[in-house]
Amino acid sequence: MSEVLSVKSKATHRRPLGRLFVLELSGGRIHSMAPDDSDRKIIVSQCHLPDGIAVDVEFGHIYWTNMGIPSLDDGYIERADFDGGNRTVIVPRGKTFTPKQIQLDKKNGKLFWCDREGMRVMRCNLDGTQIETLVETGRGDDDRKDQTRWCVGITIDPERKQIYWTQKGPDNGERGRISRAGIEIPKGETAAKRSDVEVFFDNLPEPIDLELDLKNRVLYWTDRGDPPRGNTVNRASIDAKPETPEIVLTHLMEGIGIALDVPGDRMFVTDFAGSVYSAKLDGSQERNLLFAQGNLTGIAYAEI
């Protein structure tokens, strides 16, 4: 009897099945697969330059951004079921310029994303209503030419009620930065003029996507700039910020997407050369799951 109970107990505490969702920019597709690259399938096609993806496990939804044509202000955001069904546009064309990385704040029912050519950090409800601009780094065609104003990656610290975002700067320009601010605009201030914006790191090669390990209070990000500091995954404590970030992965071919599985002590990373990597959170045990899969951008991990 005790052996039977022991078996049942182990089964009860088994972790849910993990799933990766990967965006293929060049083919306009979304791939779904197990973390070991088995059971790979295309669940969504005919996307318009997809870049960022977020997963709502409770309702079985994926959300992703479509950059559109950056010069036309025609980016938009879509939602679908895990199998690609019930696809719908929730943020229509023209409401966001060039949406990039997207994050889900499930507790508060919000989506957050960065708008590159729009030079904004934005937010809306899960159904696409109540679109807001939280940070505005520039406005108009002249400002848009300045790539240091382009907002790309984003993550959320719900405990401190803060957002972190990247402004990548020119290609390989060593002018990229990561900033943070409160989720809410201070009273009496505007998205363009906020007194609470803090530069977390400056003079980075070309920082792209962000993820936050909330358990250990550590920020991770990809950088697609030139080596030695670029083509890397970096991390830093957000409570005791070091002078320089720690580089945990190197030799990426323009790193873009990053997803964390903190309970499993692993990360997943994509690069523009079409690779998907997995590694422990400290960068050890790196493994190339896929390569030469087109231009890959956003990646999300979920236990479903």
PDB file of C-alpha atoms in Angstrom:
ATOM      1  CA  MET A   1       0.000   0.000   0.000  1.00  0.00           C
ATOM      2  CA  SER A   2       2.802   2.446   0.898  1.00  0.00           C
ATOM      3  CA  GLU A   3       4.463   1.870  -2.504  1.00  0.00           C
ATOM      4  CA  VAL A   4       1.204   2.708  -4.310  1.00  0.00           C
ATOM      5  CA  LEU A   5       0.790   5.908  -2.293  1.00  0.00           C
ATOM      6  CA  SER A   6       4.385   6.880  -3.043  1.00  0.00           C
ATOM      7  CA  VAL A   7       3.832   6.502  -6.798  1.00  0.00           C
ATOM      8  CA  LYS A   8       0.639   8.571  -6.653  1.00  0.00           C
ATOM      9  CA  SER A   9       2.397  11.276  -4.653  1.00  0.00           C
ATOM     10  CA  LYS A  10       5.167  11.582  -7.238  1.00  0.00           C
ATOM     11  CA  ALA A  11       2.646  11.776 -10.066  1.00  0.00           C
ATOM     12  CA  THR A  12       0.710  14.486  -8.275  1.00  0.00           C
ATOM     13  CA  HIS A  13       3.808  16.702  -8.033  1.00  0.00           C
ATOM     14  CA  ARG A  14       4.956  16.232 -11.616  1.00  0.00           C
ATOM     15  CA  ARG A  15       5.559  19.555 -13.403  1.00  0.00           C
ATOM     16  CA  PRO A  16       3.143  20.448 -16.214  1.00  0.00           C
ATOM     17  CA  LEU A  17       4.253  19.881 -19.770  1.00  0.00           C
ATOM     18  CA  GLY A  18       6.388  22.749 -21.035  1.00  0.00           C
ATOM     19  CA  ARG A  19       5.823  24.355 -24.415  1.00  0.00           C
ATOM     20  CA  LEU A  20       7.800  26.837 -26.508  1.00  0.00           C
ATOM     21  CA  PHE A  21       6.244  29.324 -28.898  1.00  0.00           C
ATOM     22  CA  VAL A  22       8.691  30.753 -31.433  1.00  0.00           C
ATOM     23  CA  LEU A  23       8.170  33.548 -33.958  1.00  0.00           C
ATOM     24  CA  GLU A  24       9.679  33.219 -37.413  1.00  0.00           C
ATOM     25  CA  LEU A  25       9.994  36.703 -38.866  1.00  0.00           C
ATOM     26  CA  SER A  26      11.092  35.688 -42.360  1.00  0.00           C
ATOM     27  CA  GLY A  27       8.249  33.211 -42.902  1.00  0.00           C
ATOM     28  CA  GLY A  28       5.609  35.132 -40.957  1.00  0.00           C
ATOM     29  CA  ARG A  29       4.848  32.064 -38.835  1.00  0.00           C
ATOM     30  CA  ILE A  30       4.482  30.936 -35.223  1.00  0.00           C
ATOM     31  CA  HIS A  31       5.938  27.554 -34.247  1.00  0.00           C
ATOM     32  CA  SER A  32       4.937  25.521 -31.210  1.00  0.00           C
ATOM     33  CA  MET A  33       7.172  22.760 -29.834  1.00  0.00           C
ATOM     34  CA  ALA A  34       8.297  20.884 -26.763  1.00  0.00           C
ATOM     35  CA  PRO A  35      11.477  22.236 -25.132  1.00  0.00           C
ATOM     36  CA  ASP A  36      13.482  19.337 -26.602  1.00  0.00           C
ATOM     37  CA  ASP A  37      12.350  20.287 -30.147  1.00  0.00           C
ATOM     38  CA  SER A  38       9.926  17.357 -30.387  1.00  0.00           C
ATOM     39  CA  ASP A  39       6.317  17.721 -31.546  1.00  0.00           C
ATOM     40  CA  ARG A  40       7.132  20.842 -33.573  1.00  0.00           C
ATOM     41  CA  LYS A  41       4.277  22.334 -35.566  1.00  0.00           C
ATOM     42  CA  ILE A  42       3.281  25.594 -37.254  1.00  0.00           C
ATOM     43  CA  ILE A  43       0.187  26.974 -35.527  1.00  0.00           C
ATOM     44  CA  VAL A  44      -0.130  30.418 -37.168  1.00  0.00           C
ATOM     45  CA  SER A  45       0.922  31.649 -40.604  1.00  0.00           C
ATOM     46  CA  GLN A  46       0.652  34.836 -42.658  1.00  0.00           C
ATOM     47  CA  CYS A  47       1.843  37.118 -39.878  1.00  0.00           C
ATOM     48  CA  HIS A  48       3.218  40.529 -40.886  1.00  0.00           C
ATOM     49  CA  LEU A  49       6.748  40.574 -39.441  1.00  0.00           C
ATOM     50  CA  PRO A  50       5.949  39.053 -36.011  1.00  0.00           C
ATOM     51  CA  ASP A  51       8.295  40.141 -33.225  1.00  0.00           C
ATOM     52  CA  GLY A  52       7.048  39.659 -29.652  1.00  0.00           C
ATOM     53  CA  ILE A  53       4.908  36.940 -28.055  1.00  0.00           C
ATOM     54  CA  ALA A  54       3.228  36.380 -24.669  1.00  0.00           C
ATOM     55  CA  VAL A  55       1.226  33.428 -23.318  1.00  0.00           C
ATOM     56  CA  ASP A  56      -1.906  33.355 -21.144  1.00  0.00           C
ATOM     57  CA  VAL A  57      -1.986  29.808 -19.773  1.00  0.00           C
ATOM     58  CA  GLU A  58      -5.288  30.214 -17.919  1.00  0.00           C
ATOM     59  CA  PHE A  59      -7.289  31.090 -21.022  1.00  0.00           C
ATOM     60  CA  GLY A  60      -5.151  29.222 -23.547  1.00  0.00           C
ATOM     61  CA  HIS A  61      -4.193  32.323 -25.528  1.00  0.00           C
ATOM     62  CA  ILE A  62      -1.088  33.597 -27.261  1.00  0.00           C
ATOM     63  CA  TYR A  63      -0.634  37.286 -28.010  1.00  0.00           C
ATOM     64  CA  TRP A  64       1.861  38.546 -30.574  1.00  0.00           C
ATOM     65  CA  THR A  65       2.941  41.764 -32.227  1.00  0.00           C
ATOM     66  CA  ASN A  66       3.157  42.355 -35.974  1.00  0.00           C
ATOM     67  CA  MET A  67       5.599  45.128 -36.855  1.00  0.00           C
ATOM     68  CA  GLY A  68       4.082  45.757 -40.270  1.00  0.00           C
ATOM     69  CA  ILE A  69       6.030  48.139 -42.521  1.00  0.00           C
ATOM     70  CA  PRO A  70       7.934  50.471 -40.183  1.00  0.00           C
ATOM     71  CA  SER A  71       7.572  53.502 -42.462  1.00  0.00           C
ATOM     72  CA  LEU A  72       3.784  53.155 -42.700  1.00  0.00           C
ATOM     73  CA  ASP A  73       2.653  53.193 -39.045  1.00  0.00           C
ATOM     74  CA  ASP A  74       0.654  49.996 -39.610  1.00  0.00           C
ATOM     75  CA  GLY A  75       1.711  47.696 -36.765  1.00  0.00           C
ATOM     76  CA  TYR A  76      -0.912  45.671 -34.892  1.00  0.00           C
ATOM     77  CA  ILE A  77      -1.387  43.006 -32.198  1.00  0.00           C
ATOM     78  CA  GLU A  78      -3.197  39.670 -32.526  1.00  0.00           C
ATOM     79  CA  ARG A  79      -4.457  36.914 -30.256  1.00  0.00           C
ATOM     80  CA  ALA A  80      -5.164  33.224 -30.917  1.00  0.00           C
ATOM     81  CA  ASP A  81      -5.675  29.943 -29.087  1.00  0.00           C
ATOM     82  CA  PHE A  82      -2.708  27.642 -28.451  1.00  0.00           C
ATOM     83  CA  ASP A  83      -3.561  25.708 -31.613  1.00  0.00           C
ATOM     84  CA  GLY A  84      -3.858  28.888 -33.707  1.00  0.00           C
ATOM     85  CA  GLY A  85      -7.661  28.897 -33.716  1.00  0.00           C
ATOM     86  CA  ASN A  86      -9.931  31.874 -32.985  1.00  0.00           C
ATOM     87  CA  ARG A  87      -7.370  34.302 -34.377  1.00  0.00           C
ATOM     88  CA  THR A  88      -8.350  37.929 -33.904  1.00  0.00           C
ATOM     89  CA  VAL A  89      -6.804  41.403 -34.100  1.00  0.00           C
ATOM     90  CA  ILE A  90      -7.068  43.165 -30.738  1.00  0.00           C
ATOM     91  CA  VAL A  91      -4.962  46.280 -31.434  1.00  0.00           C
ATOM     92  CA  PRO A  92      -5.690  47.376 -35.014  1.00  0.00           C
ATOM     93  CA  ARG A  93      -3.320  48.900 -37.535  1.00  0.00           C
ATOM     94  CA  GLY A  94      -2.489  52.502 -36.844  1.00  0.00           C
ATOM     95  CA  LYS A  95      -2.955  52.295 -33.064  1.00  0.00           C
ATOM     96  CA  THR A  96       0.704  51.349 -32.595  1.00  0.00           C
ATOM     97  CA  PHE A  97       3.529  52.110 -35.019  1.00  0.00           C
ATOM     98  CA  THR A  98       6.032  49.224 -34.855  1.00  0.00           C
ATOM     99  CA  PRO A  99       5.185  46.981 -31.868  1.00  0.00           C
ATOM    100  CA  LYS A 100       8.081  44.863 -30.603  1.00  0.00           C
ATOM    101  CA  GLN A 101       8.402  42.755 -27.440  1.00  0.00           C
ATOM    102  CA  ILE A 102       5.141  42.197 -25.552  1.00  0.00           C
ATOM    103  CA  GLN A 103       4.493  41.147 -21.939  1.00  0.00           C
ATOM    104  CA  LEU A 104       1.379  39.958 -20.120  1.00  0.00           C
ATOM    105  CA  ASP A 105       0.376  41.314 -16.711  1.00  0.00           C
ATOM    106  CA  LYS A 106      -2.186  38.654 -15.934  1.00  0.00           C
ATOM    107  CA  LYS A 107      -3.099  39.897 -12.455  1.00  0.00           C
ATOM    108  CA  ASN A 108      -4.129  43.316 -13.726  1.00  0.00           C
ATOM    109  CA  GLY A 109      -5.432  42.171 -17.116  1.00  0.00           C
ATOM    110  CA  LYS A 110      -2.951  44.224 -19.145  1.00  0.00           C
ATOM    111  CA  LEU A 111      -0.629  43.845 -22.120  1.00  0.00           C
ATOM    112  CA  PHE A 112       2.551  45.912 -22.253  1.00  0.00           C
ATOM    113  CA  TRP A 113       4.706  46.416 -25.333  1.00  0.00           C
ATOM    114  CA  CYS A 114       7.366  48.640 -26.827  1.00  0.00           C
ATOM    115  CA  ASP A 115       6.695  50.597 -30.002  1.00  0.00           C
ATOM    116  CA  ARG A 116       9.980  51.088 -31.871  1.00  0.00           C
ATOM    117  CA  GLU A 117       9.371  53.775 -34.495  1.00  0.00           C
ATOM    118  CA  GLY A 118       6.553  55.099 -32.351  1.00  0.00           C
ATOM    119  CA  MET A 119       9.189  55.722 -29.640  1.00  0.00           C
ATOM    120  CA  ARG A 120       6.770  54.628 -26.941  1.00  0.00           C
ATOM    121  CA  VAL A 121       6.101  52.154 -24.158  1.00  0.00           C
ATOM    122  CA  MET A 122       2.414  51.200 -24.347  1.00  0.00           C
ATOM    123  CA  ARG A 123      -0.304  49.276 -22.533  1.00  0.00           C
ATOM    124  CA  CYS A 124      -3.867  48.063 -23.101  1.00  0.00           C
ATOM    125  CA  ASN A 125      -6.478  45.695 -21.716  1.00  0.00           C
ATOM    126  CA  LEU A 126      -6.374  42.059 -22.827  1.00  0.00           C
ATOM    127  CA  ASP A 127      -9.169  42.721 -25.317  1.00  0.00           C
ATOM    128  CA  GLY A 128      -7.263  45.634 -26.856  1.00  0.00           C
ATOM    129  CA  THR A 129      -9.309  48.405 -25.259  1.00  0.00           C
ATOM    130  CA  GLN A 130      -7.943  51.364 -23.277  1.00  0.00           C
ATOM    131  CA  ILE A 131      -4.694  51.810 -25.205  1.00  0.00           C
ATOM    132  CA  GLU A 132      -2.284  54.042 -23.264  1.00  0.00           C
ATOM    133  CA  THR A 133       1.190  55.492 -23.743  1.00  0.00           C
ATOM    134  CA  LEU A 134       3.269  55.193 -20.580  1.00  0.00           C
ATOM    135  CA  VAL A 135       6.608  56.474 -21.879  1.00  0.00           C
ATOM    136  CA  GLU A 136       7.280  58.641 -24.933  1.00  0.00           C
ATOM    137  CA  THR A 137      10.928  59.143 -25.911  1.00  0.00           C
ATOM    138  CA  GLY A 138      10.300  61.240 -29.032  1.00  0.00           C
ATOM    139  CA  ARG A 139       7.696  62.371 -31.513  1.00  0.00           C
ATOM    140  CA  GLY A 140       7.650  63.046 -35.246  1.00  0.00           C
ATOM    141  CA  ASP A 141       9.824  62.152 -38.220  1.00  0.00           C
ATOM    142  CA  ASP A 142      12.918  64.010 -37.074  1.00  0.00           C
ATOM    143  CA  ASP A 143      13.010  62.252 -33.695  1.00  0.00           C
ATOM    144  CA  ARG A 144      12.283  58.944 -35.416  1.00  0.00           C
ATOM    145  CA  LYS A 145      15.614  59.150 -37.266  1.00  0.00           C
ATOM    146  CA  ASP A 146      17.407  58.952 -33.909  1.00  0.00           C
ATOM    147  CA  GLN A 147      17.606  55.238 -33.093  1.00  0.00           C
ATOM    148  CA  THR A 148      18.580  55.927 -29.484  1.00  0.00           C
ATOM    149  CA  ARG A 149      14.911  56.858 -29.027  1.00  0.00           C
ATOM    150  CA  TRP A 150      13.633  53.485 -30.353  1.00  0.00           C
ATOM    151  CA  CYS A 151      11.964  51.369 -27.649  1.00  0.00           C
ATOM    152  CA  VAL A 152      12.325  47.618 -28.244  1.00  0.00           C
ATOM    153  CA  GLY A 153      12.307  45.229 -25.281  1.00  0.00           C
ATOM    154  CA  ILE A 154      10.111  45.347 -22.182  1.00  0.00           C
ATOM    155  CA  THR A 155       9.490  43.496 -18.945  1.00  0.00           C
ATOM    156  CA  ILE A 156       7.476  44.141 -15.774  1.00  0.00           C
ATOM    157  CA  ASP A 157       8.324  44.049 -12.066  1.00  0.00           C
ATOM    158  CA  PRO A 158       4.866  43.742 -10.462  1.00  0.00           C
ATOM    159  CA  GLU A 159       6.322  43.676  -6.935  1.00  0.00           C
ATOM    160  CA  ARG A 160       7.901  47.117  -7.274  1.00  0.00           C
ATOM    161  CA  LYS A 161       5.318  48.249  -9.843  1.00  0.00           C
ATOM    162  CA  GLN A 162       7.990  49.122 -12.381  1.00  0.00           C
ATOM    163  CA  ILE A 163       8.608  48.618 -16.081  1.00  0.00           C
ATOM    164  CA  TYR A 164      11.991  48.054 -17.731  1.00  0.00           C
ATOM    165  CA  TRP A 165      12.603  48.737 -21.414  1.00  0.00           C
ATOM    166  CA  THR A 166      15.454  48.892 -23.916  1.00  0.00           C
ATOM    167  CA  GLN A 167      16.354  51.671 -26.343  1.00  0.00           C
ATOM    168  CA  LYS A 168      18.674  49.889 -28.712  1.00  0.00           C
ATOM    169  CA  GLY A 169      20.469  52.764 -30.439  1.00  0.00           C
ATOM    170  CA  PRO A 170      22.077  52.443 -33.891  1.00  0.00           C
ATOM    171  CA  ASP A 171      23.326  49.075 -35.102  1.00  0.00           C
ATOM    172  CA  ASN A 172      26.386  48.047 -33.082  1.00  0.00           C
ATOM    173  CA  GLY A 173      26.543  51.635 -31.866  1.00  0.00           C
ATOM    174  CA  GLU A 174      27.431  51.123 -28.179  1.00  0.00           C
ATOM    175  CA  ARG A 175      24.683  53.633 -27.411  1.00  0.00           C
ATOM    176  CA  GLY A 176      21.963  51.273 -26.220  1.00  0.00           C
ATOM    177  CA  ARG A 177      20.381  51.601 -22.816  1.00  0.00           C
ATOM    178  CA  ILE A 178      18.016  49.919 -20.390  1.00  0.00           C
ATOM    179  CA  SER A 179      15.723  52.196 -18.404  1.00  0.00           C
ATOM    180  CA  ARG A 180      13.099  51.709 -15.730  1.00  0.00           C
ATOM    181  CA  ALA A 181      10.207  53.705 -14.339  1.00  0.00           C
ATOM    182  CA  GLY A 182       7.007  53.214 -12.411  1.00  0.00           C
ATOM    183  CA  ILE A 183       4.164  51.496 -14.225  1.00  0.00           C
ATOM    184  CA  GLU A 184       1.930  54.497 -13.601  1.00  0.00           C
ATOM    185  CA  ILE A 185       2.804  57.997 -14.751  1.00  0.00           C
ATOM    186  CA  PRO A 186       3.443  60.254 -11.737  1.00  0.00           C
ATOM    187  CA  LYS A 187       0.543  62.549 -10.975  1.00  0.00           C
ATOM    188  CA  GLY A 188       0.654  65.787 -12.927  1.00  0.00           C
ATOM    189  CA  GLU A 189       3.244  64.461 -15.407  1.00  0.00           C
ATOM    190  CA  THR A 190       3.042  63.090 -18.945  1.00  0.00           C
ATOM    191  CA  ALA A 191       4.450  60.122 -20.854  1.00  0.00           C
ATOM    192  CA  ALA A 192       6.955  62.459 -22.514  1.00  0.00           C
ATOM    193  CA  LYS A 193       8.041  64.161 -19.294  1.00  0.00           C
ATOM    194  CA  ARG A 194       8.403  61.759 -16.382  1.00  0.00           C
ATOM    195  CA  SER A 195      10.554  62.481 -13.346  1.00  0.00           C
ATOM    196  CA  ASP A 196      10.829  58.812 -12.351  1.00  0.00           C
ATOM    197  CA  VAL A 197      12.712  57.482 -15.408  1.00  0.00           C
ATOM    198  CA  GLU A 198      16.032  55.959 -14.344  1.00  0.00           C
ATOM    199  CA  VAL A 199      18.749  54.699 -16.703  1.00  0.00           C
ATOM    200  CA  PHE A 200      19.595  51.209 -15.443  1.00  0.00           C
ATOM    201  CA  PHE A 201      22.474  50.561 -17.892  1.00  0.00           C
ATOM    202  CA  ASP A 202      23.853  52.810 -20.603  1.00  0.00           C
ATOM    203  CA  ASN A 203      26.361  52.501 -23.467  1.00  0.00           C
ATOM    204  CA  LEU A 204      25.369  48.926 -24.295  1.00  0.00           C
ATOM    205  CA  PRO A 205      26.124  47.550 -27.791  1.00  0.00           C
ATOM    206  CA  GLU A 206      22.507  46.971 -28.900  1.00  0.00           C
ATOM    207  CA  PRO A 207      20.152  45.587 -26.200  1.00  0.00           C
ATOM    208  CA  ILE A 208      16.984  43.907 -27.468  1.00  0.00           C
ATOM    209  CA  ASP A 209      14.575  41.710 -25.452  1.00  0.00           C
ATOM    210  CA  LEU A 210      14.211  41.555 -21.663  1.00  0.00           C
ATOM    211  CA  GLU A 211      13.009  38.965 -19.155  1.00  0.00           C
ATOM    212  CA  LEU A 212      12.843  39.197 -15.373  1.00  0.00           C
ATOM    213  CA  ASP A 213      13.510  36.368 -12.924  1.00  0.00           C
ATOM    214  CA  LEU A 214      11.182  37.598 -10.190  1.00  0.00           C
ATOM    215  CA  LYS A 215      12.176  34.889  -7.719  1.00  0.00           C
ATOM    216  CA  ASN A 216      15.830  35.901  -7.684  1.00  0.00           C
ATOM    217  CA  ARG A 217      15.268  39.526  -8.760  1.00  0.00           C
ATOM    218  CA  VAL A 218      17.562  39.239 -11.782  1.00  0.00           C
ATOM    219  CA  LEU A 219      17.116  40.928 -15.159  1.00  0.00           C
ATOM    220  CA  TYR A 220      18.168  39.038 -18.321  1.00  0.00           C
ATOM    221  CA  TRP A 221      18.516  40.487 -21.823  1.00  0.00           C
ATOM    222  CA  THR A 222      19.793  39.744 -25.286  1.00  0.00           C
ATOM    223  CA  ASP A 223      22.193  42.024 -27.138  1.00  0.00           C
ATOM    224  CA  ARG A 224      22.582  41.770 -30.910  1.00  0.00           C
ATOM    225  CA  GLY A 225      25.516  44.181 -31.168  1.00  0.00           C
ATOM    226  CA  ASP A 226      29.103  43.305 -32.021  1.00  0.00           C
ATOM    227  CA  PRO A 227      31.290  41.083 -29.790  1.00  0.00           C
ATOM    228  CA  PRO A 228      32.712  40.953 -27.245  1.00  0.00           C
ATOM    229  CA  ARG A 229      29.801  42.517 -25.320  1.00  0.00           C
ATOM    230  CA  GLY A 230      27.275  41.987 -28.115  1.00  0.00           C
ATOM    231  CA  ASN A 231      25.852  38.756 -29.542  1.00  0.00           C
ATOM    232  CA  THR A 232      25.276  37.778 -25.932  1.00  0.00           C
ATOM    233  CA  VAL A 233      22.816  37.109 -23.126  1.00  0.00           C
ATOM    234  CA  ASN A 234      23.442  39.307 -20.082  1.00  0.00           C
ATOM    235  CA  ARG A 235      22.058  39.496 -16.576  1.00  0.00           C
ATOM    236  CA  ALA A 236      22.179  41.782 -13.533  1.00  0.00           C
ATOM    237  CA  SER A 237      20.531  42.044 -10.129  1.00  0.00           C
ATOM    238  CA  ILE A 238      17.827  44.709 -10.144  1.00  0.00           C
ATOM    239  CA  ASP A 239      18.065  45.349  -6.409  1.00  0.00           C
ATOM    240  CA  ALA A 240      21.862  45.522  -6.086  1.00  0.00           C
ATOM    241  CA  LYS A 241      22.773  46.664  -9.573  1.00  0.00           C
ATOM    242  CA  PRO A 242      26.436  45.911 -10.406  1.00  0.00           C
ATOM    243  CA  GLU A 243      28.646  48.341 -12.307  1.00  0.00           C
ATOM    244  CA  THR A 244      28.710  46.026 -15.303  1.00  0.00           C
ATOM    245  CA  PRO A 245      26.315  43.217 -16.288  1.00  0.00           C
ATOM    246  CA  GLU A 246      27.347  39.572 -16.291  1.00  0.00           C
ATOM    247  CA  ILE A 247      27.592  37.923 -19.702  1.00  0.00           C
ATOM    248  CA  VAL A 248      26.221  34.381 -19.481  1.00  0.00           C
ATOM    249  CA  LEU A 249      25.950  33.345 -23.168  1.00  0.00           C
ATOM    250  CA  THR A 250      28.132  34.359 -26.109  1.00  0.00           C
ATOM    251  CA  HIS A 251      28.550  33.685 -29.834  1.00  0.00           C
ATOM    252  CA  LEU A 252      24.934  34.315 -30.764  1.00  0.00           C
ATOM    253  CA  MET A 253      24.220  35.436 -34.304  1.00  0.00           C
ATOM    254  CA  GLU A 254      22.295  38.600 -33.407  1.00  0.00           C
ATOM    255  CA  GLY A 255      20.396  37.511 -30.315  1.00  0.00           C
ATOM    256  CA  ILE A 256      16.739  38.548 -30.185  1.00  0.00           C
ATOM    257  CA  GLY A 257      14.223  36.598 -28.087  1.00  0.00           C
ATOM    258  CA  ILE A 258      14.621  35.267 -24.556  1.00  0.00           C
ATOM    259  CA  ALA A 259      12.316  33.244 -22.290  1.00  0.00           C
ATOM    260  CA  LEU A 260      12.971  31.984 -18.758  1.00  0.00           C
ATOM    261  CA  ASP A 261      11.907  28.792 -17.004  1.00  0.00           C
ATOM    262  CA  VAL A 262      13.042  29.720 -13.497  1.00  0.00           C
ATOM    263  CA  PRO A 263      11.717  26.590 -11.687  1.00  0.00           C
ATOM    264  CA  GLY A 264      13.545  24.490 -14.285  1.00  0.00           C
ATOM    265  CA  ASP A 265      16.715  26.623 -14.046  1.00  0.00           C
ATOM    266  CA  ARG A 266      16.876  27.223 -17.784  1.00  0.00           C
ATOM    267  CA  MET A 267      16.541  29.864 -20.454  1.00  0.00           C
ATOM    268  CA  PHE A 268      15.622  29.733 -24.132  1.00  0.00           C
ATOM    269  CA  VAL A 269      17.090  32.165 -26.652  1.00  0.00           C
ATOM    270  CA  THR A 270      16.579  32.864 -30.355  1.00  0.00           C
ATOM    271  CA  ASP A 271      18.819  34.644 -32.821  1.00  0.00           C
ATOM    272  CA  PHE A 272      18.370  36.241 -36.217  1.00  0.00           C
ATOM    273  CA  ALA A 273      20.354  33.462 -37.893  1.00  0.00           C
ATOM    274  CA  GLY A 274      17.529  31.052 -37.053  1.00  0.00           C
ATOM    275  CA  SER A 275      18.786  29.247 -33.949  1.00  0.00           C
ATOM    276  CA  VAL A 276      17.010  28.304 -30.730  1.00  0.00           C
ATOM    277  CA  TYR A 277      19.278  27.697 -27.755  1.00  0.00           C
ATOM    278  CA  SER A 278      18.656  26.355 -24.282  1.00  0.00           C
ATOM    279  CA  ALA A 279      20.958  26.723 -21.282  1.00  0.00           C
ATOM    280  CA  LYS A 280      20.882  26.882 -17.524  1.00  0.00           C
ATOM    281  CA  LEU A 281      20.270  30.330 -16.075  1.00  0.00           C
ATOM    282  CA  ASP A 282      23.995  30.749 -15.443  1.00  0.00           C
ATOM    283  CA  GLY A 283      24.699  30.009 -19.114  1.00  0.00           C
ATOM    284  CA  SER A 284      26.127  26.538 -18.575  1.00  0.00           C
ATOM    285  CA  GLN A 285      24.981  23.423 -20.431  1.00  0.00           C
ATOM    286  CA  GLU A 286      24.223  25.411 -23.584  1.00  0.00           C
ATOM    287  CA  ARG A 287      22.477  23.407 -26.271  1.00  0.00           C
ATOM    288  CA  ASN A 288      21.460  24.349 -29.809  1.00  0.00           C
ATOM    289  CA  LEU A 289      17.910  23.026 -30.287  1.00  0.00           C
ATOM    290  CA  LEU A 290      17.394  24.382 -33.815  1.00  0.00           C
ATOM    291  CA  PHE A 291      19.496  26.184 -36.400  1.00  0.00           C
ATOM    292  CA  ALA A 292      19.010  27.822 -39.799  1.00  0.00           C
ATOM    293  CA  GLN A 293      15.242  28.224 -39.248  1.00  0.00           C
ATOM    294  CA  GLY A 294      14.898  31.582 -40.968  1.00  0.00           C
ATOM    295  CA  ASN A 295      15.030  34.821 -38.976  1.00  0.00           C
ATOM    296  CA  LEU A 296      13.706  34.106 -35.478  1.00  0.00           C
ATOM    297  CA  THR A 297      12.499  36.837 -33.148  1.00  0.00           C
ATOM    298  CA  GLY A 298      10.301  36.414 -30.066  1.00  0.00           C
ATOM    299  CA  ILE A 299      10.089  33.291 -27.920  1.00  0.00           C
ATOM    300  CA  ALA A 300       7.845  32.365 -24.988  1.00  0.00           C
ATOM    301  CA  TYR A 301       7.826  29.401 -22.604  1.00  0.00           C
ATOM    302  CA  ALA A 302       4.727  28.145 -20.794  1.00  0.00           C
ATOM    303  CA  GLU A 303       3.699  25.115 -18.764  1.00  0.00           C
ATOM    304  CA  ILE A 304       0.360  23.986 -20.131  1.00  0.00           C
TER     305      ILE A 304
END
